[in-house]
Each structure stands twice: as structure tokens, then as C-alpha cells.
Short mmCIF file of N, CA and C and ligand atoms in Angstrom, two decimals:
data_model
loop_
_atom_site.label_atom_id
_atom_site.label_comp_id
_atom_site.label_asym_id
_atom_site.label_seq_id
_atom_site.Cartn_x
_atom_site.Cartn_y
_atom_site.Cartn_z
N MET Z 23 -104.62 -10.50 -84.27
CA MET Z 23 -106.00 -10.37 -84.76
C MET Z 23 -106.87 -9.65 -83.73
N HIS Z 24 -107.43 -8.55 -84.16
CA HIS Z 24 -108.32 -7.69 -83.42
C HIS Z 24 -109.50 -8.48 -82.82
N GLU Z 25 -110.07 -9.37 -83.61
CA GLU Z 25 -111.24 -10.13 -83.18
C GLU Z 25 -110.94 -11.05 -82.00
N ALA Z 26 -109.70 -11.56 -81.92
CA ALA Z 26 -109.36 -12.48 -80.84
C ALA Z 26 -109.47 -11.78 -79.48
N SER Z 27 -109.03 -10.53 -79.40
CA SER Z 27 -109.13 -9.85 -78.12
C SER Z 27 -110.58 -9.45 -77.83
N LEU Z 28 -111.33 -9.14 -78.88
CA LEU Z 28 -112.75 -8.81 -78.67
C LEU Z 28 -113.51 -10.02 -78.13
N ILE Z 29 -113.22 -11.17 -78.71
CA ILE Z 29 -113.96 -12.36 -78.29
C ILE Z 29 -113.56 -12.77 -76.87
N LEU Z 30 -112.32 -12.52 -76.51
CA LEU Z 30 -111.90 -12.79 -75.13
C LEU Z 30 -112.69 -11.93 -74.16
N ASN Z 31 -112.90 -10.68 -74.56
CA ASN Z 31 -113.71 -9.77 -73.75
C ASN Z 31 -115.14 -10.26 -73.60
N VAL Z 32 -115.69 -10.71 -74.73
CA VAL Z 32 -117.06 -11.22 -74.72
C VAL Z 32 -117.15 -12.43 -73.79
N LEU Z 33 -116.22 -13.36 -73.95
CA LEU Z 33 -116.21 -14.57 -73.12
C LEU Z 33 -116.08 -14.23 -71.64
N ASP Z 34 -115.22 -13.27 -71.38
CA ASP Z 34 -114.99 -12.81 -70.02
C ASP Z 34 -116.27 -12.27 -69.41
N THR Z 35 -116.94 -11.41 -70.16
CA THR Z 35 -118.18 -10.77 -69.69
C THR Z 35 -119.27 -11.80 -69.44
N VAL Z 36 -119.49 -12.71 -70.42
CA VAL Z 36 -120.58 -13.67 -70.25
C VAL Z 36 -120.27 -14.68 -69.15
N THR Z 37 -119.00 -15.07 -69.04
CA THR Z 37 -118.62 -16.03 -68.01
C THR Z 37 -118.84 -15.44 -66.63
N ARG Z 38 -118.45 -14.18 -66.47
CA ARG Z 38 -118.61 -13.53 -65.17
C ARG Z 38 -120.08 -13.43 -64.81
N LYS Z 39 -120.90 -13.01 -65.78
CA LYS Z 39 -122.33 -12.86 -65.55
C LYS Z 39 -122.95 -14.21 -65.19
N CYS Z 40 -122.52 -15.23 -65.89
CA CYS Z 40 -123.01 -16.58 -65.68
C CYS Z 40 -122.69 -17.04 -64.25
N GLN Z 41 -121.46 -16.80 -63.82
CA GLN Z 41 -121.04 -17.22 -62.48
C GLN Z 41 -121.77 -16.43 -61.41
N GLU Z 42 -121.91 -15.12 -61.62
CA GLU Z 42 -122.61 -14.27 -60.66
C GLU Z 42 -124.03 -14.75 -60.43
N GLU Z 43 -124.65 -15.22 -61.51
CA GLU Z 43 -126.05 -15.62 -61.40
C GLU Z 43 -126.22 -17.11 -61.15
N GLY Z 44 -125.09 -17.80 -60.97
CA GLY Z 44 -125.14 -19.20 -60.57
C GLY Z 44 -125.42 -20.20 -61.67
N TYR Z 45 -125.24 -19.81 -62.92
CA TYR Z 45 -125.45 -20.76 -64.01
C TYR Z 45 -124.16 -21.53 -64.29
N LYS Z 46 -124.33 -22.71 -64.88
CA LYS Z 46 -123.19 -23.60 -65.07
C LYS Z 46 -122.69 -23.69 -66.50
N LYS Z 47 -123.53 -23.30 -67.41
CA LYS Z 47 -123.21 -23.58 -68.80
C LYS Z 47 -123.85 -22.54 -69.71
N ILE Z 48 -123.10 -22.14 -70.73
CA ILE Z 48 -123.63 -21.20 -71.71
C ILE Z 48 -123.96 -21.96 -72.98
N ASN Z 49 -125.20 -21.83 -73.45
CA ASN Z 49 -125.62 -22.55 -74.65
C ASN Z 49 -125.41 -21.74 -75.92
N SER Z 50 -125.69 -20.44 -75.80
CA SER Z 50 -125.46 -19.60 -76.97
C SER Z 50 -125.26 -18.16 -76.55
N ILE Z 51 -124.57 -17.44 -77.40
CA ILE Z 51 -124.30 -16.03 -77.17
C ILE Z 51 -124.68 -15.31 -78.46
N ARG Z 52 -125.47 -14.26 -78.33
CA ARG Z 52 -125.85 -13.51 -79.53
C ARG Z 52 -125.20 -12.13 -79.51
N LEU Z 53 -124.55 -11.80 -80.61
CA LEU Z 53 -123.88 -10.50 -80.73
C LEU Z 53 -124.52 -9.68 -81.84
N ARG Z 54 -124.42 -8.38 -81.70
CA ARG Z 54 -124.78 -7.47 -82.80
C ARG Z 54 -123.48 -6.87 -83.29
N ILE Z 55 -123.23 -7.01 -84.57
CA ILE Z 55 -122.01 -6.44 -85.13
C ILE Z 55 -122.38 -5.53 -86.29
N GLY Z 56 -122.06 -4.26 -86.16
CA GLY Z 56 -122.34 -3.30 -87.22
C GLY Z 56 -121.34 -3.43 -88.35
N ARG Z 57 -121.81 -3.16 -89.56
CA ARG Z 57 -120.94 -3.26 -90.72
C ARG Z 57 -119.80 -2.23 -90.70
N ALA Z 58 -120.02 -1.14 -89.99
CA ALA Z 58 -118.98 -0.11 -89.93
C ALA Z 58 -118.13 -0.24 -88.66
N SER Z 59 -118.30 -1.35 -87.94
CA SER Z 59 -117.56 -1.50 -86.68
C SER Z 59 -116.11 -1.91 -86.92
N GLY Z 60 -115.83 -2.39 -88.12
CA GLY Z 60 -114.48 -2.88 -88.40
C GLY Z 60 -114.25 -4.30 -87.90
N VAL Z 61 -115.31 -4.90 -87.34
CA VAL Z 61 -115.19 -6.27 -86.82
C VAL Z 61 -115.69 -7.25 -87.89
N LEU Z 62 -114.91 -8.27 -88.17
CA LEU Z 62 -115.29 -9.25 -89.18
C LEU Z 62 -116.00 -10.42 -88.51
N PRO Z 63 -117.28 -10.63 -88.83
CA PRO Z 63 -118.05 -11.72 -88.20
C PRO Z 63 -117.38 -13.08 -88.36
N ASP Z 64 -116.85 -13.38 -89.53
CA ASP Z 64 -116.20 -14.69 -89.73
C ASP Z 64 -115.01 -14.86 -88.81
N ALA Z 65 -114.26 -13.79 -88.64
CA ALA Z 65 -113.09 -13.84 -87.77
C ALA Z 65 -113.52 -13.99 -86.32
N MET Z 66 -114.67 -13.40 -85.96
CA MET Z 66 -115.20 -13.54 -84.60
C MET Z 66 -115.57 -15.00 -84.35
N THR Z 67 -116.27 -15.60 -85.30
CA THR Z 67 -116.68 -16.99 -85.16
C THR Z 67 -115.46 -17.90 -85.03
N PHE Z 68 -114.47 -17.65 -85.87
CA PHE Z 68 -113.24 -18.44 -85.85
C PHE Z 68 -112.54 -18.30 -84.50
N ALA Z 69 -112.39 -17.08 -84.03
CA ALA Z 69 -111.72 -16.82 -82.75
C ALA Z 69 -112.50 -17.45 -81.60
N PHE Z 70 -113.83 -17.41 -81.70
CA PHE Z 70 -114.68 -17.98 -80.66
C PHE Z 70 -114.47 -19.49 -80.54
N GLU Z 71 -114.45 -20.16 -81.69
CA GLU Z 71 -114.28 -21.62 -81.69
C GLU Z 71 -112.97 -22.03 -80.99
N ILE Z 72 -111.95 -21.20 -81.15
CA ILE Z 72 -110.65 -21.52 -80.55
C ILE Z 72 -110.62 -21.19 -79.05
N THR Z 73 -111.18 -20.03 -78.69
CA THR Z 73 -111.02 -19.56 -77.31
C THR Z 73 -112.06 -20.13 -76.34
N LYS Z 74 -113.16 -20.68 -76.86
CA LYS Z 74 -114.22 -21.14 -75.95
C LYS Z 74 -113.86 -22.41 -75.19
N GLU Z 75 -112.86 -23.15 -75.67
CA GLU Z 75 -112.49 -24.39 -75.01
C GLU Z 75 -112.12 -24.16 -73.56
N ASN Z 76 -112.54 -25.10 -72.70
CA ASN Z 76 -112.27 -25.00 -71.26
C ASN Z 76 -112.89 -23.79 -70.59
N THR Z 77 -113.94 -23.24 -71.20
CA THR Z 77 -114.70 -22.18 -70.53
C THR Z 77 -116.13 -22.68 -70.35
N LEU Z 78 -116.96 -21.88 -69.68
CA LEU Z 78 -118.37 -22.25 -69.50
C LEU Z 78 -119.09 -22.27 -70.84
N ALA Z 79 -118.46 -21.66 -71.84
CA ALA Z 79 -119.07 -21.58 -73.17
C ALA Z 79 -118.52 -22.62 -74.13
N ALA Z 80 -117.87 -23.65 -73.58
CA ALA Z 80 -117.21 -24.64 -74.44
C ALA Z 80 -118.14 -25.26 -75.48
N GLU Z 81 -119.43 -25.39 -75.13
CA GLU Z 81 -120.36 -25.99 -76.10
C GLU Z 81 -121.31 -24.97 -76.69
N ALA Z 82 -121.03 -23.73 -76.45
CA ALA Z 82 -121.95 -22.68 -76.90
C ALA Z 82 -121.79 -22.37 -78.39
N SER Z 83 -122.89 -21.90 -78.96
CA SER Z 83 -122.78 -21.43 -80.34
C SER Z 83 -122.83 -19.90 -80.32
N LEU Z 84 -122.18 -19.33 -81.28
CA LEU Z 84 -122.12 -17.88 -81.39
C LEU Z 84 -123.05 -17.44 -82.50
N LEU Z 85 -124.03 -16.61 -82.15
CA LEU Z 85 -124.99 -16.11 -83.14
C LEU Z 85 -124.67 -14.64 -83.39
N ILE Z 86 -124.64 -14.27 -84.64
CA ILE Z 86 -124.25 -12.90 -84.95
C ILE Z 86 -125.31 -12.23 -85.82
N ASP Z 87 -125.82 -11.10 -85.34
CA ASP Z 87 -126.72 -10.28 -86.15
C ASP Z 87 -125.90 -9.16 -86.77
N ILE Z 88 -125.94 -9.09 -88.07
CA ILE Z 88 -125.20 -8.03 -88.77
C ILE Z 88 -126.10 -6.80 -88.88
N ILE Z 89 -125.59 -5.69 -88.41
CA ILE Z 89 -126.38 -4.44 -88.46
C ILE Z 89 -125.88 -3.57 -89.61
N PRO Z 90 -126.76 -3.22 -90.55
CA PRO Z 90 -126.32 -2.37 -91.66
C PRO Z 90 -126.00 -0.96 -91.19
N VAL Z 91 -125.21 -0.28 -91.99
CA VAL Z 91 -124.90 1.11 -91.69
C VAL Z 91 -126.12 1.95 -92.03
N GLY Z 92 -126.49 2.81 -91.11
CA GLY Z 92 -127.65 3.65 -91.35
C GLY Z 92 -127.45 5.02 -90.74
N GLY Z 93 -128.25 5.95 -91.19
CA GLY Z 93 -128.12 7.29 -90.64
C GLY Z 93 -129.22 8.19 -91.15
N VAL Z 94 -129.02 9.47 -90.93
CA VAL Z 94 -129.99 10.45 -91.38
C VAL Z 94 -129.23 11.59 -92.07
N CYS Z 95 -129.80 12.06 -93.17
CA CYS Z 95 -129.16 13.14 -93.93
C CYS Z 95 -129.67 14.48 -93.41
N LYS Z 96 -128.74 15.38 -93.16
CA LYS Z 96 -129.14 16.70 -92.65
C LYS Z 96 -129.61 17.61 -93.77
N ALA Z 97 -129.26 17.27 -95.00
CA ALA Z 97 -129.67 18.11 -96.13
C ALA Z 97 -131.10 17.82 -96.55
N CYS Z 98 -131.41 16.52 -96.79
CA CYS Z 98 -132.76 16.19 -97.29
C CYS Z 98 -133.65 15.59 -96.20
N GLY Z 99 -133.07 15.24 -95.06
CA GLY Z 99 -133.87 14.74 -93.96
C GLY Z 99 -134.24 13.27 -94.05
N ASN Z 100 -133.78 12.57 -95.09
CA ASN Z 100 -134.11 11.15 -95.24
C ASN Z 100 -133.30 10.27 -94.30
N ASP Z 101 -133.96 9.21 -93.80
CA ASP Z 101 -133.24 8.16 -93.08
C ASP Z 101 -132.81 7.15 -94.12
N PHE Z 102 -131.67 6.53 -93.90
CA PHE Z 102 -131.24 5.52 -94.87
C PHE Z 102 -130.50 4.38 -94.20
N GLU Z 103 -130.46 3.27 -94.92
CA GLU Z 103 -129.67 2.10 -94.54
C GLU Z 103 -128.98 1.67 -95.82
N ILE Z 104 -127.72 1.33 -95.74
CA ILE Z 104 -127.01 0.96 -96.96
C ILE Z 104 -126.39 -0.42 -96.82
N GLU Z 105 -126.03 -1.01 -97.93
CA GLU Z 105 -125.43 -2.34 -97.93
C GLU Z 105 -123.92 -2.28 -97.74
N GLU Z 106 -123.33 -1.15 -98.08
CA GLU Z 106 -121.88 -1.00 -98.00
C GLU Z 106 -121.43 -0.79 -96.55
N ASN Z 107 -120.13 -0.90 -96.33
CA ASN Z 107 -119.59 -0.68 -94.99
C ASN Z 107 -119.35 0.79 -94.69
N TYR Z 108 -119.21 1.57 -95.76
CA TYR Z 108 -118.91 2.99 -95.57
C TYR Z 108 -119.79 3.82 -96.47
N LEU Z 109 -119.97 5.05 -96.09
CA LEU Z 109 -120.82 5.95 -96.85
C LEU Z 109 -120.07 7.26 -97.06
N THR Z 110 -120.06 7.73 -98.30
CA THR Z 110 -119.37 9.00 -98.55
C THR Z 110 -120.35 10.13 -98.83
N SER Z 111 -121.56 9.78 -99.32
CA SER Z 111 -122.56 10.82 -99.54
C SER Z 111 -123.95 10.23 -99.37
N CYS Z 112 -124.93 11.09 -99.14
CA CYS Z 112 -126.31 10.65 -98.93
C CYS Z 112 -126.81 9.90 -100.17
N PRO Z 113 -127.41 8.69 -99.99
CA PRO Z 113 -127.89 7.93 -101.14
C PRO Z 113 -129.03 8.64 -101.89
N TYR Z 114 -129.69 9.60 -101.25
CA TYR Z 114 -130.80 10.29 -101.89
C TYR Z 114 -130.37 11.56 -102.62
N CYS Z 115 -129.65 12.43 -101.91
CA CYS Z 115 -129.37 13.74 -102.51
C CYS Z 115 -127.89 13.98 -102.71
N LYS Z 116 -127.05 13.01 -102.34
CA LYS Z 116 -125.60 13.10 -102.52
C LYS Z 116 -124.90 14.12 -101.62
N ALA Z 117 -125.63 14.69 -100.69
CA ALA Z 117 -125.00 15.62 -99.76
C ALA Z 117 -124.03 14.86 -98.86
N THR Z 118 -123.06 15.55 -98.32
CA THR Z 118 -122.09 14.89 -97.43
C THR Z 118 -122.36 15.24 -95.97
N THR Z 119 -123.47 15.94 -95.73
CA THR Z 119 -123.82 16.32 -94.36
C THR Z 119 -124.82 15.33 -93.78
N PHE Z 120 -124.32 14.14 -93.48
CA PHE Z 120 -125.21 13.12 -92.90
C PHE Z 120 -124.61 12.67 -91.58
N GLU Z 121 -125.44 12.00 -90.81
CA GLU Z 121 -124.99 11.49 -89.52
C GLU Z 121 -125.23 9.98 -89.50
N ILE Z 122 -124.18 9.23 -89.17
CA ILE Z 122 -124.34 7.78 -89.07
C ILE Z 122 -124.83 7.47 -87.65
N ASN Z 123 -125.94 6.77 -87.53
CA ASN Z 123 -126.43 6.45 -86.18
C ASN Z 123 -126.58 4.95 -85.92
N GLN Z 124 -126.21 4.14 -86.86
CA GLN Z 124 -126.14 2.70 -86.59
C GLN Z 124 -125.11 2.05 -87.49
N GLY Z 125 -124.60 0.89 -87.03
CA GLY Z 125 -123.63 0.17 -87.86
C GLY Z 125 -122.25 0.15 -87.25
N ARG Z 126 -122.08 0.83 -86.12
CA ARG Z 126 -120.76 0.83 -85.47
C ARG Z 126 -120.74 -0.04 -84.23
N GLU Z 127 -121.85 -0.69 -83.92
CA GLU Z 127 -121.94 -1.44 -82.67
C GLU Z 127 -121.24 -2.79 -82.71
N MET Z 128 -120.77 -3.20 -81.56
CA MET Z 128 -120.27 -4.57 -81.35
C MET Z 128 -120.65 -4.84 -79.92
N GLU Z 129 -121.76 -5.54 -79.73
CA GLU Z 129 -122.24 -5.72 -78.36
C GLU Z 129 -122.92 -7.08 -78.19
N ILE Z 130 -123.00 -7.48 -76.93
CA ILE Z 130 -123.68 -8.73 -76.60
C ILE Z 130 -125.16 -8.41 -76.45
N VAL Z 131 -126.01 -9.11 -77.18
CA VAL Z 131 -127.44 -8.86 -77.09
C VAL Z 131 -128.07 -9.76 -76.05
N GLU Z 132 -127.74 -11.05 -76.11
CA GLU Z 132 -128.32 -11.97 -75.15
C GLU Z 132 -127.50 -13.24 -75.08
N MET Z 133 -127.73 -14.00 -74.03
CA MET Z 133 -127.11 -15.32 -73.97
C MET Z 133 -128.10 -16.29 -73.35
N ASP Z 134 -127.95 -17.54 -73.77
CA ASP Z 134 -128.82 -18.59 -73.28
C ASP Z 134 -127.98 -19.47 -72.36
N VAL Z 135 -128.44 -19.63 -71.11
CA VAL Z 135 -127.64 -20.37 -70.12
C VAL Z 135 -128.45 -21.44 -69.40
N ASP Z 136 -127.74 -22.37 -68.80
CA ASP Z 136 -128.39 -23.39 -67.96
C ASP Z 136 -127.79 -23.34 -66.58
ZN1 ZN H 209 -129.75 13.62 -98.42
#
């Protein structure tokens, strides 16, 4: 499972940061996951619950912000955000010359520590 290795990376990053700054416990971790990132939020949560044991994040909750796919069309100039995970043509003019500029992210936004 792709998400298991991603969550290990996340745990690794937050744990290291926590230790560097002298904190003892992670209360929550907030992630941004784009709909076009290929990462499944449910699978992330599931993997997190399993891997957090015996880490500084053992009691932490994982908060996930889902980022819709969005971009700008080069033909009509409109910005758009869509509900789907993928886009084949501009929702306004149906042109295929668009640029996706959000929805591919998978990143840590913030964490709450003690
Ligand atoms: Zn367009």
C-alpha cells in the first residue's frame, strides 16, 4: 500500500521536527491531500492508526484537508475547480489546453505539539 510508506514519511518528518524542537508529544497532524495526488485519505487515516503506535504521535489525530483539482484554461482564460479527480477538458469551453495548478499536493500543513 502506497499510503503506508507515505505515512511513514510523514511520521518520520514530524517526529524529527518534534525532537529537534524539544517537544514530547504530538497532538495532531494536518495534511493537505489533493484529489489528483493519487493518495486516498481513508487509506492514509488507516495506515496512520497502525503506524503511530510507539511513536511521539501515538495519541495524535490525523486531520486531512482535501484539495480539489483546479487550474486555468489557456483558451478561455477561466480559472476552475472541479469535483472530479481528473479533468479531460475545460469545464467552460471544452478546450484541452488547460493547466492544472492545484490538486496534486500531499503535504504536512501543521502539527500541534506539547
Ligand atoms: Zn476554457
